[in-house]
Coordinates of C-alpha atoms in Angstrom, one line a residue:
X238 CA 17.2 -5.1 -24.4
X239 CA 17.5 -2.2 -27.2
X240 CA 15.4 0.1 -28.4
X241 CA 13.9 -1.9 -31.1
X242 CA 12.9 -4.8 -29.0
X243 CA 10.7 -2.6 -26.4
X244 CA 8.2 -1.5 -28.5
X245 CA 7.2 -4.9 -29.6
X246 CA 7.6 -6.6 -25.8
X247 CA 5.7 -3.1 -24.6
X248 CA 2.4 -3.7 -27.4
X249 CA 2.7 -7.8 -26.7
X250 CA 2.4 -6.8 -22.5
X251 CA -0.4 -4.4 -22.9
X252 CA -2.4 -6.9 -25.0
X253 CA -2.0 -8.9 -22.4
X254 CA -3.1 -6.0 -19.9
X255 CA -5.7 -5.3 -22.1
X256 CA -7.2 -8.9 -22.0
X257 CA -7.4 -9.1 -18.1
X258 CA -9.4 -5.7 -17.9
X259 CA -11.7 -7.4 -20.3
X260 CA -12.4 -10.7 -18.3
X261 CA -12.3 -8.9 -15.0
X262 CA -15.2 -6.8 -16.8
X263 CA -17.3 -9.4 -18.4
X264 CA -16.8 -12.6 -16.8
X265 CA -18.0 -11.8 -13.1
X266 CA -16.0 -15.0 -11.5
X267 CA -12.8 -13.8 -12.7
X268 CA -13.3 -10.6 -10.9
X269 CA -10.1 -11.3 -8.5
X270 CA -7.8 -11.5 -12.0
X271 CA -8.6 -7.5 -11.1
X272 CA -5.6 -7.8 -8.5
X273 CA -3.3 -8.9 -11.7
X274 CA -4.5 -5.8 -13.7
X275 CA -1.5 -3.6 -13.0
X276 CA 1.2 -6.5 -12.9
X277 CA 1.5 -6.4 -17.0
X278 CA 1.8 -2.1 -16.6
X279 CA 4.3 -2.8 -13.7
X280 CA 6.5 -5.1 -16.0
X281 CA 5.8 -2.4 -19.1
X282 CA 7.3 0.7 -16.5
X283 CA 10.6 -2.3 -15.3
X284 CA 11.8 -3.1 -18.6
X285 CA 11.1 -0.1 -20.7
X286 CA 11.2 3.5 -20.9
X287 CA 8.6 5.9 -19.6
X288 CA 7.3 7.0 -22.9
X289 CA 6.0 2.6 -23.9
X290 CA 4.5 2.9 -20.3
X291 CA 2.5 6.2 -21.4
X292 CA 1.5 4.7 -24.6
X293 CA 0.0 1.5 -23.1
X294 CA -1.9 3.7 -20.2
X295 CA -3.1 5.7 -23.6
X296 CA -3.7 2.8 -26.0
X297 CA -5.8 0.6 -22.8
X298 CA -7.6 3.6 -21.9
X299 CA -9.4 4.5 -25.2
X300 CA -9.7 0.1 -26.1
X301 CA -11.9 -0.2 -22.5
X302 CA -14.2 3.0 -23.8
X303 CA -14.7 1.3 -26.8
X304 CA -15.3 -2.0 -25.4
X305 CA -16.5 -1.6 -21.8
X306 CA -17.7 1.9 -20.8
X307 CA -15.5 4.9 -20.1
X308 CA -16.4 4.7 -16.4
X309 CA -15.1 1.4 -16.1
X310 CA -11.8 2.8 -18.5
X311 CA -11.2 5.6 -15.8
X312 CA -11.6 3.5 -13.1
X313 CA -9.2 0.8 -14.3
X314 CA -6.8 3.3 -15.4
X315 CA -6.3 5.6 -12.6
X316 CA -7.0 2.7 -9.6
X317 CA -4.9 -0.4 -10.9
X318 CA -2.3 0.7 -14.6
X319 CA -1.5 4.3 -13.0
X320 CA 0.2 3.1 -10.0
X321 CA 1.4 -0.3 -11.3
X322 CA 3.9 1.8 -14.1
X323 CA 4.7 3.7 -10.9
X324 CA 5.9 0.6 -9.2
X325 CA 7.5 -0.4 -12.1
X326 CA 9.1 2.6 -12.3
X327 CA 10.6 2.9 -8.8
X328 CA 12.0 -0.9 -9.3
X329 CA 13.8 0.5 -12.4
X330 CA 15.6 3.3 -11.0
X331 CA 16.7 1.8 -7.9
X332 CA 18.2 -0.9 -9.5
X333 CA 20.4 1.6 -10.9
X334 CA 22.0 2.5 -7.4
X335 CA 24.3 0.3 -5.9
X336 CA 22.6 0.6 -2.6
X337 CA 19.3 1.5 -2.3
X338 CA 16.0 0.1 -0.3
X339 CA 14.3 -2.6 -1.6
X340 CA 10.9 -1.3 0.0
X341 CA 10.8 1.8 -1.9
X342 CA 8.6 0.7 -4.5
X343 CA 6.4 -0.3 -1.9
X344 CA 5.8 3.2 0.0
X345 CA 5.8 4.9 -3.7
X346 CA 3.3 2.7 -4.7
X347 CA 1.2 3.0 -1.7
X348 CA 1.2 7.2 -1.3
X349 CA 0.4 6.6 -5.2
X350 CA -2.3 4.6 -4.7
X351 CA -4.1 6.5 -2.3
X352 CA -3.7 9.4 -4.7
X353 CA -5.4 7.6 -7.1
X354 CA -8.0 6.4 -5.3
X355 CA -8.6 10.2 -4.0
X356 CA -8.5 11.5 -7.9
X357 CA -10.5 8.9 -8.9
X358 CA -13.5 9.6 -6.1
X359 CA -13.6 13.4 -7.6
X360 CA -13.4 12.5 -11.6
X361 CA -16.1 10.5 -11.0
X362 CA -18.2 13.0 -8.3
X363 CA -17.7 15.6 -11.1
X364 CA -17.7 14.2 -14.5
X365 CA -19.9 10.5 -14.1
X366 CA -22.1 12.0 -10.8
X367 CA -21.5 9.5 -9.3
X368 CA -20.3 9.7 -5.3
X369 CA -18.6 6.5 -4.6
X370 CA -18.2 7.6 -0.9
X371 CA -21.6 7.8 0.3
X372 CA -22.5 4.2 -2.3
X373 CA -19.9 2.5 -0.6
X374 CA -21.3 3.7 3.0
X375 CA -24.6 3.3 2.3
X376 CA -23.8 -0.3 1.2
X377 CA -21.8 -1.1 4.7
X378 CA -24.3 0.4 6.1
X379 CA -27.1 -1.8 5.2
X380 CA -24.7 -4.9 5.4
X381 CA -24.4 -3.8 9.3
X382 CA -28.1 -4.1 9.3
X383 CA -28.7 -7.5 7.8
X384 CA -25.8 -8.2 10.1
X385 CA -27.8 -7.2 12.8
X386 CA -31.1 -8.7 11.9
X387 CA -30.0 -11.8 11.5
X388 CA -28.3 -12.2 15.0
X389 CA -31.6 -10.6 16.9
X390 CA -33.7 -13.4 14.8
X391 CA -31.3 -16.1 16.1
X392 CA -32.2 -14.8 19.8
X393 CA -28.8 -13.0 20.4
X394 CA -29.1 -10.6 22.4
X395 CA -27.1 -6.8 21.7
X396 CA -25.5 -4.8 23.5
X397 CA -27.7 -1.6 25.1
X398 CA -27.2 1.2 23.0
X399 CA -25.7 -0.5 20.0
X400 CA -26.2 1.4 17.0
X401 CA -25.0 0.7 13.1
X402 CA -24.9 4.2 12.6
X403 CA -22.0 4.8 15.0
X404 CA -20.2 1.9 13.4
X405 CA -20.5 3.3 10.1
X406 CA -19.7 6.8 11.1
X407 CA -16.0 5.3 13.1
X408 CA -15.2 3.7 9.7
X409 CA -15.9 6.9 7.9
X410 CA -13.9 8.8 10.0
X411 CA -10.6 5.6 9.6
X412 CA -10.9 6.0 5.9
X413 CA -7.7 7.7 5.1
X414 CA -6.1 4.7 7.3
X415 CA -7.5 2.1 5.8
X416 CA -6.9 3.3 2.5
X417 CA -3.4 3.5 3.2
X418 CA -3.3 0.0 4.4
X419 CA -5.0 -1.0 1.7
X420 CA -2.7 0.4 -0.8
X421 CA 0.2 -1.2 0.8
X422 CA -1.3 -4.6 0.4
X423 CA -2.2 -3.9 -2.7
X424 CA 1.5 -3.0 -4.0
X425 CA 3.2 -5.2 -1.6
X426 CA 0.6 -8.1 -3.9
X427 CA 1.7 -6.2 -7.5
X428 CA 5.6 -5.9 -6.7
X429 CA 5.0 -9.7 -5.5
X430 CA 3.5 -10.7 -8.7
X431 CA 6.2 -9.0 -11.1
X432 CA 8.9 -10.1 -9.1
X433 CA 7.6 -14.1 -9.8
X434 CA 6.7 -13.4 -13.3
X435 CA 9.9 -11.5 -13.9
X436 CA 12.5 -13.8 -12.1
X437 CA 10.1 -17.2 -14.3
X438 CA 10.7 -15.9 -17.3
X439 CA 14.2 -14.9 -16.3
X440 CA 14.2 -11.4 -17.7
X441 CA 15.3 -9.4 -14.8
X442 CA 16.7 -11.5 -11.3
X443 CA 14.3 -9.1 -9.0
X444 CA 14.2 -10.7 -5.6
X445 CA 11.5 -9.4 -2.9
X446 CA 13.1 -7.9 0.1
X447 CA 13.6 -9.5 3.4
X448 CA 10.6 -8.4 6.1
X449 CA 14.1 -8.4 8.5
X450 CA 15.6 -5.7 6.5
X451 CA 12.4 -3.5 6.7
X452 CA 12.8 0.3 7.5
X453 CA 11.1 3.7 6.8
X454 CA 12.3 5.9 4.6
X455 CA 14.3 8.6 6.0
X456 CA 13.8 9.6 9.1
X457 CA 10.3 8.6 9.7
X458 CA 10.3 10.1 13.5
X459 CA 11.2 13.8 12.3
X460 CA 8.8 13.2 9.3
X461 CA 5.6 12.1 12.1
X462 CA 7.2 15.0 14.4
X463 CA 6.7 18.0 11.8
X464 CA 3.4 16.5 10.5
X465 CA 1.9 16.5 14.0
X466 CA 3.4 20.0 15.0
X467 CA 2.0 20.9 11.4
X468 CA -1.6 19.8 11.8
X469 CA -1.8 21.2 15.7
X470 CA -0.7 24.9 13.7
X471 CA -3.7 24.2 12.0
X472 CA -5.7 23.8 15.1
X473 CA -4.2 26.9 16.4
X474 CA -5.1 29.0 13.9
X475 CA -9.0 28.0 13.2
X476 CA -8.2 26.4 10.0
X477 CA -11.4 24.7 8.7
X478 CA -10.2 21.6 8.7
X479 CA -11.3 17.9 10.7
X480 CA -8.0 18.0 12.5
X481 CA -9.0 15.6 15.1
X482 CA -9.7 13.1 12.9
X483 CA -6.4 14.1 10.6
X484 CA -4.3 13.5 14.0
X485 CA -6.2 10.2 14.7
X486 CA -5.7 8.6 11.6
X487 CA -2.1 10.0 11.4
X488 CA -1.4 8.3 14.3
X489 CA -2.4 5.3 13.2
X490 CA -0.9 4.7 10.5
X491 CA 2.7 5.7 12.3
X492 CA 1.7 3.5 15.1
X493 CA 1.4 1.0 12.2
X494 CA 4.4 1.3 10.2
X495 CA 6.5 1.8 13.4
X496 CA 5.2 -1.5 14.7
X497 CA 6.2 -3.0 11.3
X498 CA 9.5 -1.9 11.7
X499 CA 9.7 -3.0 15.6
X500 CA 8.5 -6.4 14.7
X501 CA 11.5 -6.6 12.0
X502 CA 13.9 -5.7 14.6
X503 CA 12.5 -8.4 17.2
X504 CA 12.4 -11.0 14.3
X505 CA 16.3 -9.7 13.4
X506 CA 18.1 -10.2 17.4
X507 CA 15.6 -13.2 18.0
X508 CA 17.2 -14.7 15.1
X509 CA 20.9 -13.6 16.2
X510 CA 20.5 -14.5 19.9
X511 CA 19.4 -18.0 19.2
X512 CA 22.2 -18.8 16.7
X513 CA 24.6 -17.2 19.7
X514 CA 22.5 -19.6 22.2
X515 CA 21.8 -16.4 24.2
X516 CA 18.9 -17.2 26.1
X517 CA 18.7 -15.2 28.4
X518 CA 18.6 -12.3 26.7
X519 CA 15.8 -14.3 24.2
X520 CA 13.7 -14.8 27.5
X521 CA 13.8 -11.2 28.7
X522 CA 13.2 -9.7 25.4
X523 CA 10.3 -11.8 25.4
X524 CA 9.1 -11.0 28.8
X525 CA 9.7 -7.4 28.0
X526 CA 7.4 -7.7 25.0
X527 CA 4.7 -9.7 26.5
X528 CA 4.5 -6.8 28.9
X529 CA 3.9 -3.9 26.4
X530 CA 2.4 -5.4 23.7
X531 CA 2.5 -4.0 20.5
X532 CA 3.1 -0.2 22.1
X533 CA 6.0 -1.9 23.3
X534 CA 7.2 -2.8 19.5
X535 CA 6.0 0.3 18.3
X536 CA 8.4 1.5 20.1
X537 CA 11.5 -0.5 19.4
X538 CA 10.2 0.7 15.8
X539 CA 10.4 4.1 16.3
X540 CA 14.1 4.2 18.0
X541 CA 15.1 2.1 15.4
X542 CA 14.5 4.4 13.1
X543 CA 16.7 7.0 14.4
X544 CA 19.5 5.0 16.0
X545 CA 19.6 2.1 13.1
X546 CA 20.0 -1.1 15.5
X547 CA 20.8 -3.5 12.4
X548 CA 22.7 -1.0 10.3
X549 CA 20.4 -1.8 7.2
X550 CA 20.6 1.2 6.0
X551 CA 24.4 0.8 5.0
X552 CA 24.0 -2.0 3.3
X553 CA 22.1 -3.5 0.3
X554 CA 19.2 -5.3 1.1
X555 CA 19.5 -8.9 -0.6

């Protein structure tokens, strides 16, 4: 494509981003077209330059103030376009390399999209008044109750010294996890979506990577390493922050991604030991695994990602 058939593809896209905020916004039972949303601004930052994906963040913002309400406009803007032109924009430069990792969109999108989500909380604490934290709690916390009620009128009996509020507080404290696994479903479901709209209309051949070839960027163990040493400095020196809850969540989400990466890794030798006929060693890996559970795979995860058992990372994922 040149110059002078962007802007035209770039305005014809954004209309088309455009009309999904409007029917997520005004037709209630099209409310899941909201995952879409940031498919159209994902394409827009693939197949064009930054600049036409500035302009149709610009252009959609100050249509939805007109048309919705600027709430909704910030909302829309900084939760679903801002990190699907990021996306977009990671796909486009790493296609440039010869050899480069297919999930990188993925973690750029998802450390995006929890910045968003974080921006988005305070622009709306400070400028709308609005705190979005203690809504959302208060509505989980009176779902927990109905919840509750309705399994002590059904004659269920609960456990001695159940309380909702201790629920609600464990979730509040997990936030930062689950927002992080949230926003890696969430780009994981947008780089999903342009790859199938891009490959159907045959405008770019973008092919999803293999769940076999996943790894973490870099070197993830030296990454959790100085993160962890990091927040026990913190400890050390009184710094008024909720470290134990920082350390919990951080673990977490390492345990997580690690396991992600130790399940690829079983998937990868289960895969080459039964097209060798090997198995034995199928049998004892399973064995071994059925015996440590998922720490077990954590842990495959984690030495994978210094010693590099499938050599992915010299090599183009395909």
């Amino acid at each position: 494509m040149n110059n002078k058939l962007r802007l035209p593809q770039a305005l014809l896209i954004t209309a088309l981003g455009i009309l999904l905020c409007l029917m997520t916004a005004y037709v209630p039972m099209l409310s899941t077209l909201s995952m879409a949303v940031p498919v159209p601004y994902a394409i827009i930052g693939t197949l064009t330059d930054n600049k036409y994906s500035i302009l149709s963040l610009i252009a959609t913002f100050f249509i939805l103030i007109f048309t919705v309400n600027p709430l909704y406009s910030v909302s829309v803007c900084i939760m679903s376009i801002v990190p699907g032109i990021f996306i977009g924009s990671a796909i486009r430069n790493n296609r440039k390399e010869d050899d480069f990792n297919k999930f990188d969109p993925i973690y750029i999108g998802t450390i995006v999209t929890m910045i968003c989500v974080i921006v988005f909380f305070f622009i709306a604490n400070i400028v709308f008044k609005t705190n979005i934290l203690d809504d959302f709690m208060n509505i989980l916390k009176e779902s927990i109750n109905v919840q509750v009620a309705i399994m002590e009128n059904a004659g269920m009996s609960l456990k001695e010294g159940f309380n909702t509020s201790d629920i609600v507080n464990y979730i509040n404290n997990m936030l930062p996890a689950i927002l992080f696994l949230q926003g890696m479903i969430v780009t994981f479901i947008i780089y999903a979506l342009e790859t199938f709209v891009l490959r159907r209309i045959r405008v770019v051949n973008l092919r999803l990577p293999k769940f076999i070839d996943f790894y973490l960027p870099g070197n993830a163990v030296t990454a959790s390493f100085t993160i962890y040493i990091l927040v026990l400095f913190m400890d050390l020196i009184k710094v008024n922050l909720y470290t134990d809850l920082i350390m919990l969540n951080l673990q977490l989400v390492f345990n997580f991604m690690f396991m992600l990466q130790g399940i690829s890794v079983s998937i990868y030798y289960l895969k080459k030991w039964i097209r060798g006929g090997s198995l034995k060693m199928i049998f004892m890996s399973l064995l071994i695994l059925s015996v440590f559970g998922f720490m077990g795979i954590s842990f495959v995860g984690m030495l994978d990602s210094i010693i590099d058992f499938r050599r992915v990372r010299s090599y183009k994922s395909t």
